[in-house]
Coordinates of C-alpha atoms in Angstrom, one line a residue:
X962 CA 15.4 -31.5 -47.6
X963 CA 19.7 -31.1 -48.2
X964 CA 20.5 -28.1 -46.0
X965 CA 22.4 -26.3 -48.2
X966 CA 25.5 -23.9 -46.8
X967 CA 24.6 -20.0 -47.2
X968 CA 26.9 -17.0 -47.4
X969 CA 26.3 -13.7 -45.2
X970 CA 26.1 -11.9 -48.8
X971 CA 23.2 -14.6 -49.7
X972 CA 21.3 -14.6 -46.4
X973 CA 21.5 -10.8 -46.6
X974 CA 19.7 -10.4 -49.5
X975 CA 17.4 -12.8 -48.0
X976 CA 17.9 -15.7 -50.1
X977 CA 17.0 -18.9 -50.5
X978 CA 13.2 -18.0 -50.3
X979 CA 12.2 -21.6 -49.9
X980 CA 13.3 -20.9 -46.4
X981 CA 14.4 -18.7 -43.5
X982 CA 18.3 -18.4 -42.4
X983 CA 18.7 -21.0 -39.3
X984 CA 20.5 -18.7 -36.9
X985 CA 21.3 -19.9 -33.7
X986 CA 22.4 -18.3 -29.9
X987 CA 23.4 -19.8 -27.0
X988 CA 23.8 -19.0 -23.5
X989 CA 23.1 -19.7 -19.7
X990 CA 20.5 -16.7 -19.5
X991 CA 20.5 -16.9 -15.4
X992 CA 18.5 -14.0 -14.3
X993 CA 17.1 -13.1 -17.6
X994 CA 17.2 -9.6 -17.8
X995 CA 17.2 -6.8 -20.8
X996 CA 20.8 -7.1 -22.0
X997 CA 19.7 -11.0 -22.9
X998 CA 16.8 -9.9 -24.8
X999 CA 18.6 -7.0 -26.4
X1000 CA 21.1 -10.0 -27.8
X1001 CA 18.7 -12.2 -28.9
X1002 CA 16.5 -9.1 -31.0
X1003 CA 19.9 -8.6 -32.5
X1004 CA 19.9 -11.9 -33.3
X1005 CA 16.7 -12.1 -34.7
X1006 CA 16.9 -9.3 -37.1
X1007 CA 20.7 -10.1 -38.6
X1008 CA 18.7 -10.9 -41.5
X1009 CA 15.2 -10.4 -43.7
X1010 CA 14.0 -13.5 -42.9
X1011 CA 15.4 -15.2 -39.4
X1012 CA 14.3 -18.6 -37.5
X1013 CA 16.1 -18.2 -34.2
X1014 CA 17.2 -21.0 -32.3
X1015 CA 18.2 -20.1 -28.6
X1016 CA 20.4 -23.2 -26.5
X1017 CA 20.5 -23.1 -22.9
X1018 CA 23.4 -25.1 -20.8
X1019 CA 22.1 -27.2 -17.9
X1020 CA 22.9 -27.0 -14.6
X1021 CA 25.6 -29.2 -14.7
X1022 CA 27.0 -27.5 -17.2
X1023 CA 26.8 -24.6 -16.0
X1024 CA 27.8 -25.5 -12.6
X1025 CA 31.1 -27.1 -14.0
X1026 CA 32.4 -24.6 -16.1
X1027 CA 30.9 -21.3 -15.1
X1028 CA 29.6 -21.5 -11.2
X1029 CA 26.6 -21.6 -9.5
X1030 CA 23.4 -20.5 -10.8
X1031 CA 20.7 -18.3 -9.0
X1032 CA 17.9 -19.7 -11.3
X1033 CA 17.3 -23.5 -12.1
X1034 CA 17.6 -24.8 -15.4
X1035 CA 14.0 -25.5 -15.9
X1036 CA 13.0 -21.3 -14.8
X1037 CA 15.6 -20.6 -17.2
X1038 CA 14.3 -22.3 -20.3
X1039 CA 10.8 -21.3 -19.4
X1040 CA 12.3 -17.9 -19.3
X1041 CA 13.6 -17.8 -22.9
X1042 CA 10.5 -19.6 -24.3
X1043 CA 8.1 -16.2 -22.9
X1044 CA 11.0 -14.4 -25.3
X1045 CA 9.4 -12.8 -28.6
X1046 CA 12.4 -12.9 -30.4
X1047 CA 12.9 -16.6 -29.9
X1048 CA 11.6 -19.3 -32.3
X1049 CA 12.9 -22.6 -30.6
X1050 CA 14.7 -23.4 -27.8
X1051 CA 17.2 -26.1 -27.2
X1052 CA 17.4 -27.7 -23.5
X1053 CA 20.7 -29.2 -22.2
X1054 CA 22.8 -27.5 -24.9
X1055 CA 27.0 -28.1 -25.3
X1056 CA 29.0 -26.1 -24.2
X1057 CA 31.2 -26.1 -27.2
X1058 CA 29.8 -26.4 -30.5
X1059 CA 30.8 -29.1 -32.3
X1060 CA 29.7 -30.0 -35.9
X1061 CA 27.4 -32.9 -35.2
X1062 CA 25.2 -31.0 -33.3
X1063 CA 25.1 -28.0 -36.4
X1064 CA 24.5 -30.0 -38.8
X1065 CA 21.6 -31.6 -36.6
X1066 CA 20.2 -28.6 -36.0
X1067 CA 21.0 -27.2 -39.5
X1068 CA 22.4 -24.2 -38.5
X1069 CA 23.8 -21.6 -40.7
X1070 CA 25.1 -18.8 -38.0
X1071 CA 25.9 -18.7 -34.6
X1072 CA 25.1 -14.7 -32.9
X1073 CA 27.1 -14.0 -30.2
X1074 CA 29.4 -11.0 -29.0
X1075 CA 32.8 -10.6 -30.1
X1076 CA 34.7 -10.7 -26.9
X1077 CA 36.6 -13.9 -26.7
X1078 CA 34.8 -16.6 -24.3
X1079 CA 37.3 -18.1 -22.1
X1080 CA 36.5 -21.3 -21.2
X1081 CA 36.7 -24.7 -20.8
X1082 CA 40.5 -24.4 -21.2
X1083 CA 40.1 -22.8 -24.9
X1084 CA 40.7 -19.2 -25.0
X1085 CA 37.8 -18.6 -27.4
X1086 CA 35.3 -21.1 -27.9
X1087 CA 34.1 -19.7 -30.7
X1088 CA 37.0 -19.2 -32.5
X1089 CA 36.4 -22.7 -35.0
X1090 CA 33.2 -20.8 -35.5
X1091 CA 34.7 -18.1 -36.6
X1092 CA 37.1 -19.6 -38.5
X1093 CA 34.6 -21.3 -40.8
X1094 CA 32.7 -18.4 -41.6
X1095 CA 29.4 -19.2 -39.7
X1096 CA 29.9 -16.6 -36.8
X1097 CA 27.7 -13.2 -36.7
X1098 CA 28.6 -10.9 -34.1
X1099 CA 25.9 -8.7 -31.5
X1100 CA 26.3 -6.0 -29.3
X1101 CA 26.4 -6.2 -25.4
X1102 CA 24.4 -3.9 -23.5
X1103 CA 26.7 -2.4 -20.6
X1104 CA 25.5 -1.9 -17.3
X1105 CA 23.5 -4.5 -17.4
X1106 CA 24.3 -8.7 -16.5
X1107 CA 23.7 -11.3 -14.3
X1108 CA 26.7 -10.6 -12.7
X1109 CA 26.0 -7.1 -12.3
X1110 CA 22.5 -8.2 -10.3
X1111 CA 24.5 -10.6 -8.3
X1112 CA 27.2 -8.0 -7.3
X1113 CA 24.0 -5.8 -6.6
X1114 CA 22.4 -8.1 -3.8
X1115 CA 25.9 -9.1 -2.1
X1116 CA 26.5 -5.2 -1.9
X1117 CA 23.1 -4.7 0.0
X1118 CA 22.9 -8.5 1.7
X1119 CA 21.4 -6.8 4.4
X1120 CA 19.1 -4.4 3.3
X1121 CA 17.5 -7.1 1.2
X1122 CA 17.6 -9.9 4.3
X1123 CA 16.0 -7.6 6.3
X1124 CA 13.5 -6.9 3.6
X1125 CA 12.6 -10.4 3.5
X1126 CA 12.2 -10.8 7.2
X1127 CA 9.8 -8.5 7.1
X1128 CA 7.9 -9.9 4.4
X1129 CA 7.0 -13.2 6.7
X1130 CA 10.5 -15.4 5.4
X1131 CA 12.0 -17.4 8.5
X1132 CA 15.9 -17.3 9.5
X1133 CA 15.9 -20.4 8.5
X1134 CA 15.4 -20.4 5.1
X1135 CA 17.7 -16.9 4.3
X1136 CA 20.1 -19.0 6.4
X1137 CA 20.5 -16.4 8.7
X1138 CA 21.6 -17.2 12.8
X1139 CA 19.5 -16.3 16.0
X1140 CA 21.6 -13.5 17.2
X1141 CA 21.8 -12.0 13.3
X1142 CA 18.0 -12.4 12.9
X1143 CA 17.4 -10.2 15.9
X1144 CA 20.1 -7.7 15.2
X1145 CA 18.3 -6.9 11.6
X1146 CA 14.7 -6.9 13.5
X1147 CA 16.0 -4.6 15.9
X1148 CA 17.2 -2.6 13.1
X1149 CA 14.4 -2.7 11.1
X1150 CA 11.7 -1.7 14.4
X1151 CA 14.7 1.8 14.5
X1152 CA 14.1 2.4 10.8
X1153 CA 10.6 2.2 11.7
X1154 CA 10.9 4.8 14.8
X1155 CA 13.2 6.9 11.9
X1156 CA 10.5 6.8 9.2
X1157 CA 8.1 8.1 11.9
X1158 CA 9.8 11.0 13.2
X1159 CA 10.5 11.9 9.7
X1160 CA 7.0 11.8 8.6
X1161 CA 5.6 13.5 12.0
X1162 CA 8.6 16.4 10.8
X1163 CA 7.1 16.2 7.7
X1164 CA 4.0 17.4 9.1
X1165 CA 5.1 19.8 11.2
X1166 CA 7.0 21.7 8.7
X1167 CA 3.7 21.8 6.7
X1168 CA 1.3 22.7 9.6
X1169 CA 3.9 25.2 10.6
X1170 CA 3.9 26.4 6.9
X1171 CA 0.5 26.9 6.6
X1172 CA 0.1 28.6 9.8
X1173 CA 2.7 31.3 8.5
X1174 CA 0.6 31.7 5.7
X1175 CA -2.8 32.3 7.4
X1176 CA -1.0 34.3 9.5
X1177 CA 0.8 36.9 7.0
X1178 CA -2.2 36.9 5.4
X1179 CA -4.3 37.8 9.2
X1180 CA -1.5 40.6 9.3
X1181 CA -2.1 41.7 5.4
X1182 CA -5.8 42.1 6.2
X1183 CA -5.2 43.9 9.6
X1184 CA -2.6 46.5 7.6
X1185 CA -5.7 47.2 5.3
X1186 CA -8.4 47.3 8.2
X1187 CA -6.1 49.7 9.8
X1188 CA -5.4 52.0 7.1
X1189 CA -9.4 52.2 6.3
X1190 CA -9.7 52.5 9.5
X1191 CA -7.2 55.9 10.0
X1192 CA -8.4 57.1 6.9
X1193 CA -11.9 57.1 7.9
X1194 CA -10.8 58.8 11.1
X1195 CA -8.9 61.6 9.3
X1196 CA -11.8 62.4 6.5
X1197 CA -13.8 62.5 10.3
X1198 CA -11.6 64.5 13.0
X1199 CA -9.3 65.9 11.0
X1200 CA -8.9 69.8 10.6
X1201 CA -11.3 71.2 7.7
X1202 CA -13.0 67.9 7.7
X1203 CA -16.4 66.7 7.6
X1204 CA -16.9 66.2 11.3
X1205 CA -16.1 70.2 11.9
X1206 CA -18.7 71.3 9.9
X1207 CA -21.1 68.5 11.2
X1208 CA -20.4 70.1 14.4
X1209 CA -20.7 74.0 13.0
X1210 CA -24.1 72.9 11.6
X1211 CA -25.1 70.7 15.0
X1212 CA -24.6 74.1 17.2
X1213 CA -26.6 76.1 15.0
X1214 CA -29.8 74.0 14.7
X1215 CA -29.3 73.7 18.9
X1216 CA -29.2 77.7 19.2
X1217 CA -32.5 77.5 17.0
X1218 CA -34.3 74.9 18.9
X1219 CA -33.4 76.1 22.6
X1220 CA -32.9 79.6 22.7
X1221 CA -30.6 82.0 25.1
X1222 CA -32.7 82.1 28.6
X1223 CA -34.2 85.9 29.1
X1224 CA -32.8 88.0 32.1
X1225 CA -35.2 87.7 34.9
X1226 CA -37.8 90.5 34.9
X1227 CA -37.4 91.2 31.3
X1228 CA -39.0 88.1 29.2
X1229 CA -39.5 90.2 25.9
X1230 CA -35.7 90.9 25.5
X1231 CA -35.5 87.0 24.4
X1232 CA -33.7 86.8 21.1
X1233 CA -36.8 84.9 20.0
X1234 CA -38.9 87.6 20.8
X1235 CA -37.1 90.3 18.9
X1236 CA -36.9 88.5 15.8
X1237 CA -40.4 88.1 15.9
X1238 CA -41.0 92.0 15.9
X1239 CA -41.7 92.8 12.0
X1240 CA -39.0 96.1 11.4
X1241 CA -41.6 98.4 10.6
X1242 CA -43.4 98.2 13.6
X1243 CA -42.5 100.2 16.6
X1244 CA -41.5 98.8 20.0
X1245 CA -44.2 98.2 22.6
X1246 CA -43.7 100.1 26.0
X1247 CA -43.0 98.2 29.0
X1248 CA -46.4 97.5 30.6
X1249 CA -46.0 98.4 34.0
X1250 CA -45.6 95.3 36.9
X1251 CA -48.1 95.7 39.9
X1252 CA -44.9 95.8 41.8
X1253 CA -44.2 99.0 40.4
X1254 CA -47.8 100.7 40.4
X1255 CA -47.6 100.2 44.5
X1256 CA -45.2 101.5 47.1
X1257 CA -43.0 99.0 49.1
X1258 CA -44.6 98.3 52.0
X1259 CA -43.4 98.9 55.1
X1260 CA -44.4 97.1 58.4
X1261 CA -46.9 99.4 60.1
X1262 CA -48.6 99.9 63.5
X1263 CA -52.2 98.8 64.1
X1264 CA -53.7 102.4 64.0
X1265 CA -52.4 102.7 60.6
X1266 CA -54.1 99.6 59.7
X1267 CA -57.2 100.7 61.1
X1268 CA -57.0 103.7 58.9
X1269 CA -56.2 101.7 55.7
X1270 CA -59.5 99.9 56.3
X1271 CA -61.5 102.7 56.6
X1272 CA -60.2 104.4 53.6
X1273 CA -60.7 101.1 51.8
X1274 CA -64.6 101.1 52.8
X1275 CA -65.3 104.5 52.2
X1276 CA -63.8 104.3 48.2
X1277 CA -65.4 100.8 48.0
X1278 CA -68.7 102.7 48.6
X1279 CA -67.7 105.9 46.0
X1280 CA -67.3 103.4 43.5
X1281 CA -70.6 101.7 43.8
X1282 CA -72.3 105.0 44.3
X1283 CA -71.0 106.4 40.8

């Protein structure tokens, strides 16, 4: 089929139907990261209906022109083929297009950024591309390229040598000496001893945390303990209180149950006694003690004795004979 030429106003409006517009980007894609795929969706949606064709330099390309590369050619083009945006991809591509390899390809654009490539002695090697009409420019994302991830790992050479050391790769194959290898071990076994005392701080601030806890809330319950505690003891032993008249009424049910003791000789003056008495009734008259019906006696001789027992027969007998 002829491949006939297309304007930008004809493949916008997404004509000729019979087929899609044949755009095509190139690259060297080391390192493929999201400012490459950001370029090529770009790419892929400059027009309603898109067959994107991706070329990738070779290594000796590459290598001639640009530098060295940290990703063979063959990861590289697997790389762009796991792309979604990418329809074909074209191994060992030039580095300047020419218009053999176009036409073989029947391209109608070419998607790259605007800046000017400098290159291969030309100070734009896009500008014939340009100049016909065929070139369709993308946007880069900043902050992101390969050489950004390259500066990355020469900035921290160490911290990622060390990393791999760790992870079970030999001096030998990061290139690294004997006395270098040893001085990152040694410094990784001290960021081991750091990360340790850090995490034993870590715990120590939290036990010590929660041990200020318990303990304000040990101090919170002991304020309330206490202030039950003295309030209980006021309502008690306080003055006009409860415990006073718990007392008052104590000391009366003890006068009741043991009363006053009676003077000696006189057991009817008990308080007991007296309240006993009904009030209309008069008071009884002290019955007479046989202490008091008889004279104190006095030590005697024995005539007087014998006289006592005399008298004692002779009213013993006057009784019986009345």
């Amino acid at each position: 089929i002829p491949h006939e030429k297309l304007t930008i106003a004809q493949a916008r409006r997404g004509t000729p139907a019979h087929r899609p517009v044949r755009v095509y980007a190139d690259g060297i894609f080391d390192l493929f990261h999201s400012g490459h795929a950001r370029a090529l969706m770009q790419a892929k949606n400059l027009f309603p209906n898109t067959y994107l064709i991706v070329g990738v330099c070779s290594d000796e390309l590459t290598h001639k022109y640009k530098g060295f590369t940290v990703m063979t050619e063959d990861e590289r083009y697997d790389a762009l083929t796991h792309c979604r945006y990418v329809d074909e991809v074209v191994r060992d591509a030039p580095w300047t297009l020419t218009a053999e390899f176009l036409k073989k390809h029947k391209i109608d654009f070419v998607a790259h950024d605007d800046i000017p490539y400098t290159s291969a002695g030309s100070e734009d090697v896009y500008k014939h591309i340009k100049e016909a009409g065929m070139f369709v420019a993308t946007q880069r994302t900043e902050g992101i390229s390969t050489s950004d991830l390259i500066t990355r790992i020469v900035r921290d050479y160490d911290i990622y040598v060390r990393r791999n050391l760790q992870r079970g790769y030999t001096a030998r194959e990061l290139n690294v000496g004997f006395i270098k290898e040893n001085t990152y071990r040694l410094q990784n076994q001290v960021d081991k001893m750091k990360e340790t005392v850090r995490t034993v701080e870590e715990k120590s601030k939290h036990f010590v945390y929660r041990v200020e806890e318990k303990s304000q809330d040990l101090i919170h319950k002991w304020e309330e303990k206490s202030r039950e505690f003295i309030g209980n003891f006021l309502e008690l032993f306080g003055p006009d209180r409860a415990w006073h008249a718990i007392q008052e009424r104590s000391g009366r049910m003890l006068q009741a149950l043991s009363p006053y003791s009676s003077p000696r000789g006189s057991p009817s003056s008990s308080p007991t006694r007296r309240h006993s008495v009904s009030p209309n009734s008069c008071p009884a008259s002290p019955s007479p003690s046989p202490s008091s019906l008889s004279p104190p006696l006095s030590p005697r001789s024995p005539s007087s004795q014998k006289g006592t027992r005399s008298s004692i027969k002779a009213a013993s007998s006057h009784s019986r004979n009345a």
